[in-house]
Amino acid sequence: MSKKPLAWRIAGLVIVPLLIVSIYLLARAQRPLARPAVASEGISRPGHVVSEVGTDAWCIHQDTDGTYWLGCTASGLYRIDGQEITNYTEADGLAGNNVRGITGDGSGGLLITTSKGLSRFDGQRFSLLEPVDYGDDWSSLKPGPKQIWLILDPARNNPCLFDGDKLISLHLPPTPGLEEFRRRNPNVGYDPAGVYTIHTDRSGNVWFGTASLGACRWDGHEFSWLYEDELVNPPGGGNFGLRSIFEDRDGRFWICNTRQRFVFSADSRGEAGFQQLVYDREPGLPDAATDNADNFSYFASVAQDPDGSLWLACGTDGVWQYAAGQVQKYLIGDGVFAMTVYRDNAARTWVGTGEHGLYWLDGETLRPFSPDSL
């Protein structure tokens, strides 16, 4: 198996400039939320029709009406409805043109995370949701099914929660290993506790993966931590960060690489003033037990089908499908980086590459997207 640790390092560098954005967010943290974005006022139908999507494809979302939405890192947001493609940018009221996440808002609209803040889109206009800073005060919060967790700035320790009314910015509590990390890396240019990924499990617990300090589980009462060096640091060097946490249909957790999956206890144990997660490991993919094994790779995104099949975005190793004990690999092209994978309502597979466009799986071949793809 061909691993590309340098490519993972390059991908990690994409988020570092977002540190600047945190200054903007923190300065505005106590202001009220959800005022309409000025650029969207008076615009009845924002956006403009284009013939193709941007090459800087990052994230994909299909809404409840079956419409596709694509977030790009420089060219904004795209709506793909049959043969028609509409592009939305800052000129239309979108908070920023660097879109890193798209999800439903629970009321038929969209929440779009950008490097300049969070936009809410009702189909006609954008509004800017400005975060209220709760700091490290989690006491008034409990995990709930209507909560939507978001990452505005992965270079900072500030996971955000949208409760249907307001956007709350939070900070993870002190992290095991933080002081030791700072002692060994005094000049690091990012927050090692920056939140790279958030996952809500089937029991309602919320998981946070950090840049360099592992993962934690919040159950509404306490934070319990996990750190294993191989989850964060690839064997070839560099810092991958804890980019992906996913609970599969069997209740097992896949974290960052294919070597193992984790079985977590609901309990935790105290150690050096912190709560540590209690867990066992099970084998992950077959033939992934060593660094040079054919099926060992790091992944940044996971999707699962109703039948339990897993889809993994494995960087320059392409997209992998794991079903019925077998691994099927779909390569994109030399140097093309599979960053996000998405399965739609029609069981199509979509792949965001960051700089080489949007791809979809046609049989056993990943092809560049065009309006004729649908």
GROMACS .gro file of C-alpha atoms in nm:
model
  374
    1MET     CA    1   0.000   0.000   0.000
    2SER     CA    2   0.134   0.338  -0.093
    3LYS     CA    3   0.111   0.591   0.189
    4LYS     CA    4   0.170   0.961   0.131
    5PRO     CA    5   0.251   1.121   0.466
    6LEU     CA    6   0.373   1.437   0.293
    7ALA     CA    7   0.031   1.480   0.131
    8TRP     CA    8  -0.134   1.453   0.471
    9ARG     CA    9   0.101   1.720   0.603
   10ILE     CA   10   0.015   1.947   0.315
   11ALA     CA   11  -0.355   1.894   0.384
   12GLY     CA   12  -0.297   1.986   0.746
   13LEU     CA   13  -0.134   2.312   0.642
   14VAL     CA   14  -0.456   2.425   0.475
   15ILE     CA   15  -0.616   2.501   0.811
   16VAL     CA   16  -0.334   2.697   0.970
   17PRO     CA   17  -0.422   3.032   0.806
   18LEU     CA   18  -0.763   3.002   0.967
   19LEU     CA   19  -0.604   3.112   1.296
   20ILE     CA   20  -0.657   3.468   1.179
   21VAL     CA   21  -1.031   3.407   1.157
   22SER     CA   22  -1.053   3.324   1.527
   23ILE     CA   23  -0.950   3.679   1.617
   24TYR     CA   24  -1.249   3.805   1.420
   25LEU     CA   25  -1.487   3.557   1.584
   26LEU     CA   26  -1.370   3.616   1.939
   27ALA     CA   27  -1.391   3.991   1.902
   28ARG     CA   28  -1.758   3.959   1.805
   29ALA     CA   29  -1.848   3.670   2.035
   30GLN     CA   30  -2.090   3.848   2.269
   31ARG     CA   31  -2.296   4.017   2.000
   32PRO     CA   32  -2.645   3.895   1.911
   33LEU     CA   33  -2.678   3.636   1.641
   34ALA     CA   34  -2.865   3.581   1.318
   35ARG     CA   35  -2.880   3.927   1.168
   36PRO     CA   36  -2.923   3.914   0.790
   37ALA     CA   37  -2.603   3.946   0.593
   38VAL     CA   38  -2.601   4.292   0.441
   39ALA     CA   39  -2.507   4.171   0.095
   40SER     CA   40  -2.819   3.952   0.086
   41GLU     CA   41  -3.067   4.227   0.172
   42GLY     CA   42  -3.296   4.312  -0.117
   43ILE     CA   43  -3.178   4.018  -0.328
   44SER     CA   44  -3.479   3.801  -0.414
   45ARG     CA   45  -3.281   3.530  -0.592
   46PRO     CA   46  -2.912   3.540  -0.500
   47GLY     CA   47  -2.655   3.351  -0.699
   48HIS     CA   48  -2.586   3.312  -1.067
   49VAL     CA   49  -2.618   3.015  -1.302
   50VAL     CA   50  -2.288   2.862  -1.416
   51SER     CA   51  -2.192   2.576  -1.646
   52GLU     CA   52  -1.965   2.388  -1.405
   53VAL     CA   53  -1.865   2.364  -1.040
   54GLY     CA   54  -1.535   2.484  -0.897
   55THR     CA   55  -1.225   2.266  -0.899
   56ASP     CA   56  -1.177   2.343  -0.528
   57ALA     CA   57  -1.451   2.099  -0.419
   58TRP     CA   58  -1.445   2.018  -0.049
   59CYS     CA   59  -1.780   1.905   0.096
   60ILE     CA   60  -2.105   1.763  -0.043
   61HIS     CA   61  -2.458   1.762   0.099
   62GLN     CA   62  -2.796   1.645  -0.031
   63ASP     CA   63  -3.096   1.821   0.122
   64THR     CA   64  -3.439   1.678   0.201
   65ASP     CA   65  -3.564   1.775  -0.147
   66GLY     CA   66  -3.286   1.581  -0.316
   67THR     CA   67  -3.093   1.890  -0.424
   68TYR     CA   68  -2.713   1.869  -0.405
   69TRP     CA   69  -2.496   2.138  -0.247
   70LEU     CA   70  -2.122   2.163  -0.294
   71GLY     CA   71  -1.886   2.367  -0.078
   72CYS     CA   72  -1.558   2.488  -0.230
   73THR     CA   73  -1.252   2.636  -0.066
   74ALA     CA   74  -1.235   2.951  -0.282
   75SER     CA   75  -1.537   2.970  -0.513
   76GLY     CA   76  -1.814   2.951  -0.253
   77LEU     CA   77  -2.131   2.741  -0.255
   78TYR     CA   78  -2.294   2.557  -0.546
   79ARG     CA   79  -2.651   2.434  -0.581
   80ILE     CA   80  -2.686   2.139  -0.820
   81ASP     CA   81  -3.048   2.081  -0.921
   82GLY     CA   82  -3.070   1.852  -1.220
   83GLN     CA   83  -2.893   2.020  -1.510
   84GLU     CA   84  -2.883   2.364  -1.345
   85ILE     CA   85  -2.589   2.477  -1.133
   86THR     CA   86  -2.610   2.796  -0.926
   87ASN     CA   87  -2.307   2.953  -0.760
   88TYR     CA   88  -2.331   3.165  -0.442
   89THR     CA   89  -2.048   3.381  -0.311
   90GLU     CA   90  -1.988   3.665  -0.068
   91ALA     CA   91  -2.149   3.898  -0.321
   92ASP     CA   92  -2.476   3.710  -0.262
   93GLY     CA   93  -2.453   3.731   0.117
   94LEU     CA   94  -2.255   3.413   0.190
   95ALA     CA   95  -2.029   3.473   0.491
   96GLY     CA   96  -1.716   3.364   0.305
   97ASN     CA   97  -1.605   3.195  -0.016
   98ASN     CA   98  -1.403   2.927   0.168
   99VAL     CA   99  -1.679   2.675   0.251
  100ARG     CA  100  -1.580   2.383   0.477
  101GLY     CA  101  -1.914   2.236   0.584
  102ILE     CA  102  -2.281   2.212   0.481
  103THR     CA  103  -2.565   2.062   0.683
  104GLY     CA  104  -2.937   2.103   0.731
  105ASP     CA  105  -3.057   2.344   1.001
  106GLY     CA  106  -3.347   2.125   1.115
  107SER     CA  107  -3.604   2.362   0.965
  108GLY     CA  108  -3.558   2.304   0.593
  109GLY     CA  109  -3.269   2.547   0.550
  110LEU     CA  110  -2.893   2.508   0.538
  111LEU     CA  111  -2.604   2.592   0.768
  112ILE     CA  112  -2.284   2.670   0.579
  113THR     CA  113  -1.954   2.698   0.767
  114THR     CA  114  -1.692   2.922   0.609
  115SER     CA  115  -1.359   3.068   0.711
  116LYS     CA  116  -1.541   3.396   0.781
  117GLY     CA  117  -1.827   3.261   0.989
  118LEU     CA  118  -2.152   3.065   0.970
  119SER     CA  119  -2.425   3.140   0.718
  120ARG     CA  120  -2.784   3.021   0.734
  121PHE     CA  121  -2.966   2.994   0.401
  122ASP     CA  122  -3.344   2.966   0.369
  123GLY     CA  123  -3.342   2.927  -0.008
  124GLN     CA  124  -3.385   3.300  -0.071
  125ARG     CA  125  -3.130   3.481   0.142
  126PHE     CA  126  -2.835   3.431   0.370
  127SER     CA  127  -2.811   3.542   0.731
  128LEU     CA  128  -2.495   3.552   0.939
  129LEU     CA  129  -2.509   3.366   1.271
  130GLU     CA  130  -2.265   3.526   1.512
  131PRO     CA  131  -2.149   3.303   1.799
  132VAL     CA  132  -2.217   3.371   2.165
  133ASP     CA  133  -1.903   3.275   2.358
  134TYR     CA  134  -1.972   3.035   2.647
  135GLY     CA  135  -1.600   2.976   2.701
  136ASP     CA  136  -1.544   2.655   2.896
  137ASP     CA  137  -1.884   2.671   3.072
  138TRP     CA  138  -2.061   2.353   2.963
  139SER     CA  139  -2.273   2.328   3.279
  140SER     CA  140  -2.597   2.450   3.119
  141LEU     CA  141  -2.567   2.218   2.819
  142LYS     CA  142  -2.672   1.858   2.770
  143PRO     CA  143  -2.637   1.646   2.455
  144GLY     CA  144  -2.964   1.638   2.262
  145PRO     CA  145  -3.102   1.515   1.928
  146LYS     CA  146  -3.174   1.865   1.796
  147GLN     CA  147  -2.823   1.994   1.852
  148ILE     CA  148  -2.608   2.057   1.547
  149TRP     CA  149  -2.234   2.066   1.612
  150LEU     CA  150  -2.014   2.271   1.382
  151ILE     CA  151  -1.649   2.360   1.331
  152LEU     CA  152  -1.591   2.720   1.226
  153ASP     CA  153  -1.215   2.727   1.277
  154PRO     CA  154  -1.034   2.391   1.298
  155ALA     CA  155  -0.712   2.567   1.397
  156ARG     CA  156  -0.871   2.678   1.725
  157ASN     CA  157  -1.023   2.508   2.027
  158ASN     CA  158  -1.375   2.641   1.973
  159PRO     CA  159  -1.637   2.380   1.880
  160CYS     CA  160  -1.972   2.544   1.808
  161LEU     CA  161  -2.326   2.432   1.882
  162PHE     CA  162  -2.640   2.544   1.699
  163ASP     CA  163  -2.946   2.475   1.914
  164GLY     CA  164  -3.204   2.589   1.661
  165ASP     CA  165  -3.202   2.941   1.800
  166LYS     CA  166  -2.849   3.058   1.864
  167LEU     CA  167  -2.492   2.966   1.782
  168ILE     CA  168  -2.280   2.889   2.089
  169SER     CA  169  -1.900   2.890   2.082
  170LEU     CA  170  -1.731   2.668   2.340
  171HIS     CA  171  -1.383   2.563   2.449
  172LEU     CA  172  -1.275   2.215   2.547
  173PRO     CA  173  -1.145   2.191   2.905
  174PRO     CA  174  -0.773   2.144   2.981
  175THR     CA  175  -0.640   1.851   2.786
  176PRO     CA  176  -0.407   1.570   2.900
  177GLY     CA  177  -0.069   1.614   2.740
  178LEU     CA  178  -0.116   1.983   2.656
  179GLU     CA  179   0.165   2.114   2.875
  180GLU     CA  180   0.403   1.841   2.759
  181PHE     CA  181   0.318   1.916   2.396
  182ARG     CA  182   0.390   2.286   2.444
  183ARG     CA  183   0.716   2.207   2.617
  184ARG     CA  184   0.829   1.992   2.323
  185ASN     CA  185   0.688   2.227   2.056
  186PRO     CA  186   0.724   2.582   2.188
  187ASN     CA  187   0.687   2.750   1.848
  188VAL     CA  188   0.408   2.546   1.692
  189GLY     CA  189   0.186   2.763   1.471
  190TYR     CA  190  -0.151   2.614   1.561
  191ASP     CA  191  -0.356   2.519   1.867
  192PRO     CA  192  -0.287   2.150   1.944
  193ALA     CA  193  -0.637   2.134   2.096
  194GLY     CA  194  -0.793   2.270   1.778
  195VAL     CA  195  -1.104   2.067   1.689
  196TYR     CA  196  -1.074   1.882   1.357
  197THR     CA  197  -1.384   1.664   1.376
  198ILE     CA  198  -1.705   1.620   1.578
  199HIS     CA  199  -1.917   1.304   1.589
  200THR     CA  200  -2.236   1.230   1.782
  201ASP     CA  201  -2.269   0.860   1.860
  202ARG     CA  202  -2.587   0.653   1.885
  203SER     CA  203  -2.602   0.701   2.262
  204GLY     CA  204  -2.600   1.079   2.223
  205ASN     CA  205  -2.243   1.130   2.340
  206VAL     CA  206  -2.044   1.394   2.151
  207TRP     CA  207  -1.688   1.317   2.039
  208PHE     CA  208  -1.421   1.571   1.953
  209GLY     CA  209  -1.102   1.495   1.760
  210THR     CA  210  -0.817   1.741   1.810
  211ALA     CA  211  -0.515   1.846   1.608
  212SER     CA  212  -0.247   1.684   1.826
  213LEU     CA  213  -0.395   1.578   2.161
  214GLY     CA  214  -0.623   1.290   2.069
  215ALA     CA  215  -0.998   1.264   2.119
  216CYS     CA  216  -1.247   1.315   2.396
  217ARG     CA  217  -1.604   1.204   2.467
  218TRP     CA  218  -1.854   1.437   2.633
  219ASP     CA  219  -2.153   1.263   2.791
  220GLY     CA  220  -2.318   1.574   2.932
  221HIS     CA  221  -2.138   1.541   3.265
  222GLU     CA  222  -1.768   1.489   3.204
  223PHE     CA  223  -1.500   1.471   2.938
  224SER     CA  224  -1.306   1.146   2.896
  225TRP     CA  225  -0.994   1.131   2.682
  226LEU     CA  226  -0.809   0.901   2.443
  227TYR     CA  227  -0.462   0.947   2.301
  228GLU     CA  228  -0.265   0.700   2.091
  229ASP     CA  229   0.034   0.829   1.901
  230GLU     CA  230  -0.032   0.627   1.585
  231LEU     CA  231  -0.376   0.784   1.548
  232VAL     CA  232  -0.226   1.133   1.526
  233ASN     CA  233   0.120   1.081   1.377
  234PRO     CA  234   0.164   0.868   1.060
  235PRO     CA  235   0.460   0.627   1.058
  236GLY     CA  236   0.626   0.824   0.777
  237GLY     CA  237   0.631   1.142   0.985
  238GLY     CA  238   0.421   1.454   1.009
  239ASN     CA  239   0.107   1.524   1.208
  240PHE     CA  240  -0.216   1.390   1.060
  241GLY     CA  241  -0.433   1.509   1.346
  242LEU     CA  242  -0.740   1.325   1.465
  243ARG     CA  243  -0.953   1.400   1.159
  244SER     CA  244  -1.218   1.130   1.163
  245ILE     CA  245  -1.427   0.953   1.429
  246PHE     CA  246  -1.711   0.727   1.316
  247GLU     CA  247  -1.935   0.476   1.494
  248ASP     CA  248  -2.037   0.192   1.263
  249ARG     CA  249  -2.357  -0.009   1.262
  250ASP     CA  250  -2.207  -0.256   1.511
  251GLY     CA  251  -2.127   0.016   1.763
  252ARG     CA  252  -1.754   0.000   1.689
  253PHE     CA  253  -1.555   0.318   1.636
  254TRP     CA  254  -1.321   0.383   1.343
  255ILE     CA  255  -1.067   0.652   1.425
  256CYS     CA  256  -0.818   0.791   1.172
  257ASN     CA  257  -0.669   0.472   1.033
  258THR     CA  258  -0.775   0.128   0.915
  259ARG     CA  259  -0.565  -0.084   1.152
  260GLN     CA  260  -0.821  -0.123   1.428
  261ARG     CA  261  -1.165  -0.030   1.547
  262PHE     CA  262  -1.243   0.054   1.907
  263VAL     CA  263  -1.497  -0.079   2.155
  264PHE     CA  264  -1.558   0.181   2.426
  265SER     CA  265  -1.699   0.126   2.772
  266ALA     CA  266  -1.951   0.374   2.908
  267ASP     CA  267  -1.720   0.403   3.209
  268SER     CA  268  -1.394   0.596   3.239
  269ARG     CA  269  -1.101   0.587   3.480
  270GLY     CA  270  -0.924   0.867   3.660
  271GLU     CA  271  -0.557   0.922   3.586
  272ALA     CA  272  -0.338   1.220   3.679
  273GLY     CA  273  -0.639   1.446   3.728
  274PHE     CA  274  -0.814   1.353   3.402
  275GLN     CA  275  -1.075   1.098   3.301
  276GLN     CA  276  -0.945   0.846   3.049
  277LEU     CA  277  -1.161   0.637   2.819
  278VAL     CA  278  -1.178   0.263   2.882
  279TYR     CA  279  -1.168   0.058   2.562
  280ASP     CA  280  -1.061  -0.253   2.374
  281ARG     CA  281  -0.930  -0.282   2.021
  282GLU     CA  282  -1.052  -0.512   1.747
  283PRO     CA  283  -0.891  -0.567   1.405
  284GLY     CA  284  -0.999  -0.309   1.149
  285LEU     CA  285  -0.962  -0.387   0.781
  286PRO     CA  286  -0.808  -0.721   0.685
  287ASP     CA  287  -0.437  -0.702   0.602
  288ALA     CA  288  -0.385  -0.373   0.784
  289ALA     CA  289  -0.185  -0.488   1.086
  290THR     CA  290   0.151  -0.339   0.982
  291ASP     CA  291   0.261  -0.006   0.839
  292ASN     CA  292   0.338  -0.162   0.500
  293ALA     CA  293   0.026  -0.377   0.479
  294ASP     CA  294  -0.185  -0.343   0.164
  295ASN     CA  295  -0.493  -0.222   0.349
  296PHE     CA  296  -0.334   0.015   0.599
  297SER     CA  297  -0.410   0.381   0.540
  298TYR     CA  298  -0.525   0.697   0.712
  299PHE     CA  299  -0.867   0.838   0.628
  300ALA     CA  300  -1.017   1.183   0.667
  301SER     CA  301  -1.384   1.101   0.607
  302VAL     CA  302  -1.622   0.805   0.648
  303ALA     CA  303  -1.969   0.721   0.517
  304GLN     CA  304  -2.180   0.412   0.579
  305ASP     CA  305  -2.459   0.246   0.382
  306PRO     CA  306  -2.769   0.100   0.551
  307ASP     CA  307  -2.629  -0.249   0.488
  308GLY     CA  308  -2.319  -0.162   0.692
  309SER     CA  309  -2.076  -0.107   0.403
  310LEU     CA  310  -1.813   0.154   0.488
  311TRP     CA  311  -1.666   0.412   0.252
  312LEU     CA  312  -1.334   0.572   0.347
  313ALA     CA  313  -1.165   0.878   0.192
  314CYS     CA  314  -0.799   0.775   0.207
  315GLY     CA  315  -0.618   1.072   0.057
  316THR     CA  316  -0.397   0.984  -0.239
  317ASP     CA  317  -0.487   0.618  -0.186
  318GLY     CA  318  -0.834   0.700  -0.318
  319VAL     CA  319  -1.171   0.586  -0.185
  320TRP     CA  320  -1.205   0.244  -0.022
  321GLN     CA  321  -1.520   0.039   0.024
  322TYR     CA  322  -1.531  -0.222   0.299
  323ALA     CA  323  -1.818  -0.469   0.268
  324ALA     CA  324  -1.867  -0.833   0.368
  325GLY     CA  325  -1.507  -0.857   0.484
  326GLN     CA  326  -1.364  -0.741   0.150
  327VAL     CA  327  -1.187  -0.417   0.056
  328GLN     CA  328  -1.248  -0.255  -0.284
  329LYS     CA  329  -1.028   0.041  -0.381
  330TYR     CA  330  -1.119   0.319  -0.624
  331LEU     CA  331  -0.830   0.540  -0.733
  332ILE     CA  332  -0.888   0.890  -0.867
  333GLY     CA  333  -0.560   0.981  -1.030
  334ASP     CA  334  -0.197   1.044  -0.955
  335GLY     CA  335  -0.170   1.301  -0.676
  336VAL     CA  336  -0.546   1.356  -0.646
  337PHE     CA  337  -0.643   1.366  -0.280
  338ALA     CA  338  -0.972   1.213  -0.160
  339MET     CA  339  -1.060   1.440   0.132
  340THR     CA  340  -1.435   1.383   0.179
  341VAL     CA  341  -1.668   1.099   0.082
  342TYR     CA  342  -2.048   1.122   0.072
  343ARG     CA  343  -2.324   0.871  -0.007
  344ASP     CA  344  -2.648   1.022  -0.135
  345ASN     CA  345  -3.009   0.904  -0.116
  346ALA     CA  346  -2.971   0.713  -0.443
  347ALA     CA  347  -2.660   0.528  -0.315
  348ARG     CA  348  -2.424   0.731  -0.533
  349THR     CA  349  -2.073   0.796  -0.404
  350TRP     CA  350  -1.936   1.151  -0.420
  351VAL     CA  351  -1.579   1.259  -0.346
  352GLY     CA  352  -1.441   1.605  -0.269
  353THR     CA  353  -1.074   1.652  -0.349
  354GLY     CA  354  -0.999   2.007  -0.234
  355GLU     CA  355  -0.828   2.118  -0.555
  356HIS     CA  356  -0.906   1.867  -0.831
  357GLY     CA  357  -1.282   1.899  -0.845
  358LEU     CA  358  -1.583   1.687  -0.753
  359TYR     CA  359  -1.589   1.319  -0.847
  360TRP     CA  360  -1.859   1.053  -0.851
  361LEU     CA  361  -1.838   0.675  -0.874
  362ASP     CA  362  -1.963   0.536  -1.205
  363GLY     CA  363  -1.952   0.158  -1.171
  364GLU     CA  364  -1.592   0.100  -1.068
  365THR     CA  365  -1.452   0.429  -1.197
  366LEU     CA  366  -1.438   0.767  -1.024
  367ARG     CA  367  -1.523   1.032  -1.282
  368PRO     CA  368  -1.519   1.413  -1.272
  369PHE     CA  369  -1.864   1.559  -1.214
  370SER     CA  370  -2.060   1.726  -1.493
  371PRO     CA  371  -2.431   1.816  -1.508
  372ASP     CA  372  -2.483   1.502  -1.719
  373SER     CA  373  -2.367   1.289  -1.423
  374LEU     CA  374  -2.711   1.303  -1.259
   0.00000   0.00000   0.00000
